[in-house]
Amino acid sequence: MADGTSEVARAIAQLTTALIEAMTKLSIALLERRAQRLREAAQQGEQAARQERARLARHRAADAAIWQRTASPLWWQKATADQIAQAWRAVTTWHQVDADAAGTRQAMAERLRRRGVDVAED
């Protein structure tokens, strides 16, 4: 039974690793798109730039609500691979411009490594 359990754990770790990799790529694409939208808004004028910054602030707040859940050990006990991947996407999208996101991402990476999930740091 222990062998079957370790196979399941290994499969879950592999699935989570694949989801983390996919969400990292998605986060990079989101960052690039957001930077492009900010550049376009700046070219359109101050009001457009202000509106774009407000829109980004709303997205950041929504993502922060997702990644902040990972501070709870209970969340980790119940989290599915998809929920972990979504939290990783949320925190990775902002970690280069938000100190809270950066700290949370590092803590998540450490926790995932302990679970056998391969997490590439950039």
mmCIF file with all atom_site columns, C-alpha atoms in Angstrom:
data_model
loop_
_atom_site.group_PDB
_atom_site.id
_atom_site.type_symbol
_atom_site.label_atom_id
_atom_site.label_alt_id
_atom_site.label_comp_id
_atom_site.label_asym_id
_atom_site.label_entity_id
_atom_site.label_seq_id
_atom_site.pdbx_PDB_ins_code
_atom_site.Cartn_x
_atom_site.Cartn_y
_atom_site.Cartn_z
_atom_site.occupancy
_atom_site.B_iso_or_equiv
_atom_site.pdbx_formal_charge
_atom_site.auth_seq_id
_atom_site.auth_comp_id
_atom_site.auth_asym_id
_atom_site.auth_atom_id
_atom_site.pdbx_PDB_model_num
ATOM 1   C CA . MET A 1 1   ? 0.000  0.000  0.000   1.00 0.00 ? 1   MET A CA 1
ATOM 2   C CA . ALA A 1 2   ? 2.837  2.365  0.792   1.00 0.00 ? 2   ALA A CA 1
ATOM 3   C CA . ASP A 1 3   ? 4.198  1.827  -2.723  1.00 0.00 ? 3   ASP A CA 1
ATOM 4   C CA . GLY A 1 4   ? 0.834  2.794  -4.236  1.00 0.00 ? 4   GLY A CA 1
ATOM 5   C CA . THR A 1 5   ? 0.674  5.818  -1.986  1.00 0.00 ? 5   THR A CA 1
ATOM 6   C CA . SER A 1 6   ? 4.125  6.956  -3.073  1.00 0.00 ? 6   SER A CA 1
ATOM 7   C CA . GLU A 1 7   ? 3.109  6.530  -6.724  1.00 0.00 ? 7   GLU A CA 1
ATOM 8   C CA . VAL A 1 8   ? 0.055  8.720  -6.148  1.00 0.00 ? 8   VAL A CA 1
ATOM 9   C CA . ALA A 1 9   ? 2.153  11.325 -4.333  1.00 0.00 ? 9   ALA A CA 1
ATOM 10  C CA . ARG A 1 10  ? 4.677  11.277 -7.171  1.00 0.00 ? 10  ARG A CA 1
ATOM 11  C CA . ALA A 1 11  ? 1.912  11.684 -9.760  1.00 0.00 ? 11  ALA A CA 1
ATOM 12  C CA . ILE A 1 12  ? 0.413  14.602 -7.841  1.00 0.00 ? 12  ILE A CA 1
ATOM 13  C CA . ALA A 1 13  ? 3.839  16.242 -7.588  1.00 0.00 ? 13  ALA A CA 1
ATOM 14  C CA . GLN A 1 14  ? 4.350  15.810 -11.349 1.00 0.00 ? 14  GLN A CA 1
ATOM 15  C CA . LEU A 1 15  ? 0.920  17.271 -12.103 1.00 0.00 ? 15  LEU A CA 1
ATOM 16  C CA . THR A 1 16  ? 1.551  20.194 -9.790  1.00 0.00 ? 16  THR A CA 1
ATOM 17  C CA . THR A 1 17  ? 4.959  20.780 -11.390 1.00 0.00 ? 17  THR A CA 1
ATOM 18  C CA . ALA A 1 18  ? 3.379  20.846 -14.860 1.00 0.00 ? 18  ALA A CA 1
ATOM 19  C CA . LEU A 1 19  ? 0.685  23.253 -13.697 1.00 0.00 ? 19  LEU A CA 1
ATOM 20  C CA . ILE A 1 20  ? 3.270  25.503 -12.024 1.00 0.00 ? 20  ILE A CA 1
ATOM 21  C CA . GLU A 1 21  ? 5.298  25.614 -15.251 1.00 0.00 ? 21  GLU A CA 1
ATOM 22  C CA . ALA A 1 22  ? 2.202  26.490 -17.280 1.00 0.00 ? 22  ALA A CA 1
ATOM 23  C CA . MET A 1 23  ? 1.172  29.196 -14.835 1.00 0.00 ? 23  MET A CA 1
ATOM 24  C CA . THR A 1 24  ? 4.673  30.666 -14.858 1.00 0.00 ? 24  THR A CA 1
ATOM 25  C CA . LYS A 1 25  ? 4.455  31.002 -18.650 1.00 0.00 ? 25  LYS A CA 1
ATOM 26  C CA . LEU A 1 26  ? 0.992  32.540 -18.337 1.00 0.00 ? 26  LEU A CA 1
ATOM 27  C CA . SER A 1 27  ? 2.284  35.017 -15.748 1.00 0.00 ? 27  SER A CA 1
ATOM 28  C CA . ILE A 1 28  ? 5.073  36.119 -18.070 1.00 0.00 ? 28  ILE A CA 1
ATOM 29  C CA . ALA A 1 29  ? 2.570  36.645 -20.883 1.00 0.00 ? 29  ALA A CA 1
ATOM 30  C CA . LEU A 1 30  ? 0.326  38.650 -18.536 1.00 0.00 ? 30  LEU A CA 1
ATOM 31  C CA . LEU A 1 31  ? 3.245  40.818 -17.434 1.00 0.00 ? 31  LEU A CA 1
ATOM 32  C CA . GLU A 1 32  ? 4.206  41.525 -21.034 1.00 0.00 ? 32  GLU A CA 1
ATOM 33  C CA . ARG A 1 33  ? 0.609  42.365 -21.962 1.00 0.00 ? 33  ARG A CA 1
ATOM 34  C CA . ARG A 1 34  ? 0.176  44.657 -18.957 1.00 0.00 ? 34  ARG A CA 1
ATOM 35  C CA . ALA A 1 35  ? 3.392  46.502 -19.771 1.00 0.00 ? 35  ALA A CA 1
ATOM 36  C CA . GLN A 1 36  ? 2.214  46.929 -23.367 1.00 0.00 ? 36  GLN A CA 1
ATOM 37  C CA . ARG A 1 37  ? -1.173 48.249 -22.230 1.00 0.00 ? 37  ARG A CA 1
ATOM 38  C CA . LEU A 1 38  ? 0.528  50.754 -19.929 1.00 0.00 ? 38  LEU A CA 1
ATOM 39  C CA . ARG A 1 39  ? 2.746  51.961 -22.789 1.00 0.00 ? 39  ARG A CA 1
ATOM 40  C CA . GLU A 1 40  ? -0.277 52.320 -25.068 1.00 0.00 ? 40  GLU A CA 1
ATOM 41  C CA . ALA A 1 41  ? -2.256 54.146 -22.389 1.00 0.00 ? 41  ALA A CA 1
ATOM 42  C CA . ALA A 1 42  ? 0.643  56.538 -21.758 1.00 0.00 ? 42  ALA A CA 1
ATOM 43  C CA . GLN A 1 43  ? 0.712  57.357 -25.467 1.00 0.00 ? 43  GLN A CA 1
ATOM 44  C CA . GLN A 1 44  ? -3.030 58.078 -25.395 1.00 0.00 ? 44  GLN A CA 1
ATOM 45  C CA . GLY A 1 45  ? -2.711 60.576 -22.561 1.00 0.00 ? 45  GLY A CA 1
ATOM 46  C CA . GLU A 1 46  ? -2.770 60.959 -18.811 1.00 0.00 ? 46  GLU A CA 1
ATOM 47  C CA . GLN A 1 47  ? -6.418 59.992 -18.341 1.00 0.00 ? 47  GLN A CA 1
ATOM 48  C CA . ALA A 1 48  ? -5.963 56.713 -20.220 1.00 0.00 ? 48  ALA A CA 1
ATOM 49  C CA . ALA A 1 49  ? -2.785 55.982 -18.244 1.00 0.00 ? 49  ALA A CA 1
ATOM 50  C CA . ARG A 1 50  ? -4.592 56.710 -14.966 1.00 0.00 ? 50  ARG A CA 1
ATOM 51  C CA . GLN A 1 51  ? -7.447 54.379 -15.949 1.00 0.00 ? 51  GLN A CA 1
ATOM 52  C CA . GLU A 1 52  ? -5.001 51.628 -16.885 1.00 0.00 ? 52  GLU A CA 1
ATOM 53  C CA . ARG A 1 53  ? -3.145 51.994 -13.569 1.00 0.00 ? 53  ARG A CA 1
ATOM 54  C CA . ALA A 1 54  ? -6.468 51.734 -11.714 1.00 0.00 ? 54  ALA A CA 1
ATOM 55  C CA . ARG A 1 55  ? -7.371 48.625 -13.697 1.00 0.00 ? 55  ARG A CA 1
ATOM 56  C CA . LEU A 1 56  ? -3.997 47.070 -12.842 1.00 0.00 ? 56  LEU A CA 1
ATOM 57  C CA . ALA A 1 57  ? -4.495 47.912 -9.163  1.00 0.00 ? 57  ALA A CA 1
ATOM 58  C CA . ARG A 1 58  ? -7.803 46.010 -9.225  1.00 0.00 ? 58  ARG A CA 1
ATOM 59  C CA . HIS A 1 59  ? -6.118 42.997 -10.843 1.00 0.00 ? 59  HIS A CA 1
ATOM 60  C CA . ARG A 1 60  ? -3.315 43.111 -8.283  1.00 0.00 ? 60  ARG A CA 1
ATOM 61  C CA . ALA A 1 61  ? -5.830 43.225 -5.415  1.00 0.00 ? 61  ALA A CA 1
ATOM 62  C CA . ALA A 1 62  ? -7.690 40.226 -6.836  1.00 0.00 ? 62  ALA A CA 1
ATOM 63  C CA . ASP A 1 63  ? -4.449 38.274 -7.239  1.00 0.00 ? 63  ASP A CA 1
ATOM 64  C CA . ALA A 1 64  ? -3.303 39.279 -3.734  1.00 0.00 ? 64  ALA A CA 1
ATOM 65  C CA . ALA A 1 65  ? -6.505 37.803 -2.315  1.00 0.00 ? 65  ALA A CA 1
ATOM 66  C CA . ILE A 1 66  ? -5.554 34.520 -4.009  1.00 0.00 ? 66  ILE A CA 1
ATOM 67  C CA . TRP A 1 67  ? -1.892 34.386 -2.957  1.00 0.00 ? 67  TRP A CA 1
ATOM 68  C CA . GLN A 1 68  ? -2.515 35.548 0.623   1.00 0.00 ? 68  GLN A CA 1
ATOM 69  C CA . ARG A 1 69  ? -4.471 32.354 1.286   1.00 0.00 ? 69  ARG A CA 1
ATOM 70  C CA . THR A 1 70  ? -1.235 30.391 0.995   1.00 0.00 ? 70  THR A CA 1
ATOM 71  C CA . ALA A 1 71  ? -0.078 31.764 4.360   1.00 0.00 ? 71  ALA A CA 1
ATOM 72  C CA . SER A 1 72  ? -2.518 29.380 6.043   1.00 0.00 ? 72  SER A CA 1
ATOM 73  C CA . PRO A 1 73  ? -1.341 25.821 6.755   1.00 0.00 ? 73  PRO A CA 1
ATOM 74  C CA . LEU A 1 74  ? -4.999 24.762 6.521   1.00 0.00 ? 74  LEU A CA 1
ATOM 75  C CA . TRP A 1 75  ? -5.131 26.064 2.938   1.00 0.00 ? 75  TRP A CA 1
ATOM 76  C CA . TRP A 1 76  ? -2.170 23.835 2.027   1.00 0.00 ? 76  TRP A CA 1
ATOM 77  C CA . GLN A 1 77  ? -3.833 20.802 3.614   1.00 0.00 ? 77  GLN A CA 1
ATOM 78  C CA . LYS A 1 78  ? -6.925 21.233 1.443   1.00 0.00 ? 78  LYS A CA 1
ATOM 79  C CA . ALA A 1 79  ? -5.511 22.832 -1.718  1.00 0.00 ? 79  ALA A CA 1
ATOM 80  C CA . THR A 1 80  ? -5.803 20.990 -5.004  1.00 0.00 ? 80  THR A CA 1
ATOM 81  C CA . ALA A 1 81  ? -3.061 21.052 -7.628  1.00 0.00 ? 81  ALA A CA 1
ATOM 82  C CA . ASP A 1 82  ? -5.169 23.537 -9.608  1.00 0.00 ? 82  ASP A CA 1
ATOM 83  C CA . GLN A 1 83  ? -5.595 25.848 -6.604  1.00 0.00 ? 83  GLN A CA 1
ATOM 84  C CA . ILE A 1 84  ? -1.853 25.748 -5.950  1.00 0.00 ? 84  ILE A CA 1
ATOM 85  C CA . ALA A 1 85  ? -1.183 26.528 -9.607  1.00 0.00 ? 85  ALA A CA 1
ATOM 86  C CA . GLN A 1 86  ? -3.635 29.445 -9.548  1.00 0.00 ? 86  GLN A CA 1
ATOM 87  C CA . ALA A 1 87  ? -1.953 30.850 -6.434  1.00 0.00 ? 87  ALA A CA 1
ATOM 88  C CA . TRP A 1 88  ? 1.428  30.439 -8.138  1.00 0.00 ? 88  TRP A CA 1
ATOM 89  C CA . ARG A 1 89  ? 0.149  32.291 -11.219 1.00 0.00 ? 89  ARG A CA 1
ATOM 90  C CA . ALA A 1 90  ? -1.203 35.106 -9.044  1.00 0.00 ? 90  ALA A CA 1
ATOM 91  C CA . VAL A 1 91  ? 1.984  35.543 -7.035  1.00 0.00 ? 91  VAL A CA 1
ATOM 92  C CA . THR A 1 92  ? 4.317  35.108 -10.009 1.00 0.00 ? 92  THR A CA 1
ATOM 93  C CA . THR A 1 93  ? 2.478  37.784 -11.967 1.00 0.00 ? 93  THR A CA 1
ATOM 94  C CA . TRP A 1 94  ? 3.396  40.392 -9.337  1.00 0.00 ? 94  TRP A CA 1
ATOM 95  C CA . HIS A 1 95  ? 6.544  39.151 -7.574  1.00 0.00 ? 95  HIS A CA 1
ATOM 96  C CA . GLN A 1 96  ? 8.904  41.421 -9.500  1.00 0.00 ? 96  GLN A CA 1
ATOM 97  C CA . VAL A 1 97  ? 7.032  44.600 -8.556  1.00 0.00 ? 97  VAL A CA 1
ATOM 98  C CA . ASP A 1 98  ? 5.476  43.738 -5.179  1.00 0.00 ? 98  ASP A CA 1
ATOM 99  C CA . ALA A 1 99  ? 7.527  42.852 -2.104  1.00 0.00 ? 99  ALA A CA 1
ATOM 100 C CA . ASP A 1 100 ? 4.650  40.925 -0.492  1.00 0.00 ? 100 ASP A CA 1
ATOM 101 C CA . ALA A 1 101 ? 4.236  38.848 -3.627  1.00 0.00 ? 101 ALA A CA 1
ATOM 102 C CA . ALA A 1 102 ? 7.985  38.216 -3.778  1.00 0.00 ? 102 ALA A CA 1
ATOM 103 C CA . GLY A 1 103 ? 8.070  36.959 -0.189  1.00 0.00 ? 103 GLY A CA 1
ATOM 104 C CA . THR A 1 104 ? 5.004  34.806 -0.677  1.00 0.00 ? 104 THR A CA 1
ATOM 105 C CA . ARG A 1 105 ? 6.427  33.348 -3.886  1.00 0.00 ? 105 ARG A CA 1
ATOM 106 C CA . GLN A 1 106 ? 9.631  32.387 -2.108  1.00 0.00 ? 106 GLN A CA 1
ATOM 107 C CA . ALA A 1 107 ? 7.669  30.763 0.733   1.00 0.00 ? 107 ALA A CA 1
ATOM 108 C CA . MET A 1 108 ? 5.490  28.900 -1.772  1.00 0.00 ? 108 MET A CA 1
ATOM 109 C CA . ALA A 1 109 ? 8.544  27.692 -3.692  1.00 0.00 ? 109 ALA A CA 1
ATOM 110 C CA . GLU A 1 110 ? 10.118 26.339 -0.511  1.00 0.00 ? 110 GLU A CA 1
ATOM 111 C CA . ARG A 1 111 ? 6.913  24.576 0.506   1.00 0.00 ? 111 ARG A CA 1
ATOM 112 C CA . LEU A 1 112 ? 6.456  23.102 -2.973  1.00 0.00 ? 112 LEU A CA 1
ATOM 113 C CA . ARG A 1 113 ? 10.029 21.811 -3.063  1.00 0.00 ? 113 ARG A CA 1
ATOM 114 C CA . ARG A 1 114 ? 9.437  20.031 0.251   1.00 0.00 ? 114 ARG A CA 1
ATOM 115 C CA . ARG A 1 115 ? 6.471  18.348 -1.438  1.00 0.00 ? 115 ARG A CA 1
ATOM 116 C CA . GLY A 1 116 ? 8.640  17.200 -4.329  1.00 0.00 ? 116 GLY A CA 1
ATOM 117 C CA . VAL A 1 117 ? 7.434  19.805 -6.803  1.00 0.00 ? 117 VAL A CA 1
ATOM 118 C CA . ASP A 1 118 ? 10.169 21.185 -9.042  1.00 0.00 ? 118 ASP A CA 1
ATOM 119 C CA . VAL A 1 119 ? 9.917  24.975 -8.982  1.00 0.00 ? 119 VAL A CA 1
ATOM 120 C CA . ALA A 1 120 ? 12.273 27.047 -11.109 1.00 0.00 ? 120 ALA A CA 1
ATOM 121 C CA . GLU A 1 121 ? 13.254 30.361 -9.536  1.00 0.00 ? 121 GLU A CA 1
ATOM 122 C CA . ASP A 1 122 ? 14.044 33.268 -11.810 1.00 0.00 ? 122 ASP A CA 1
#
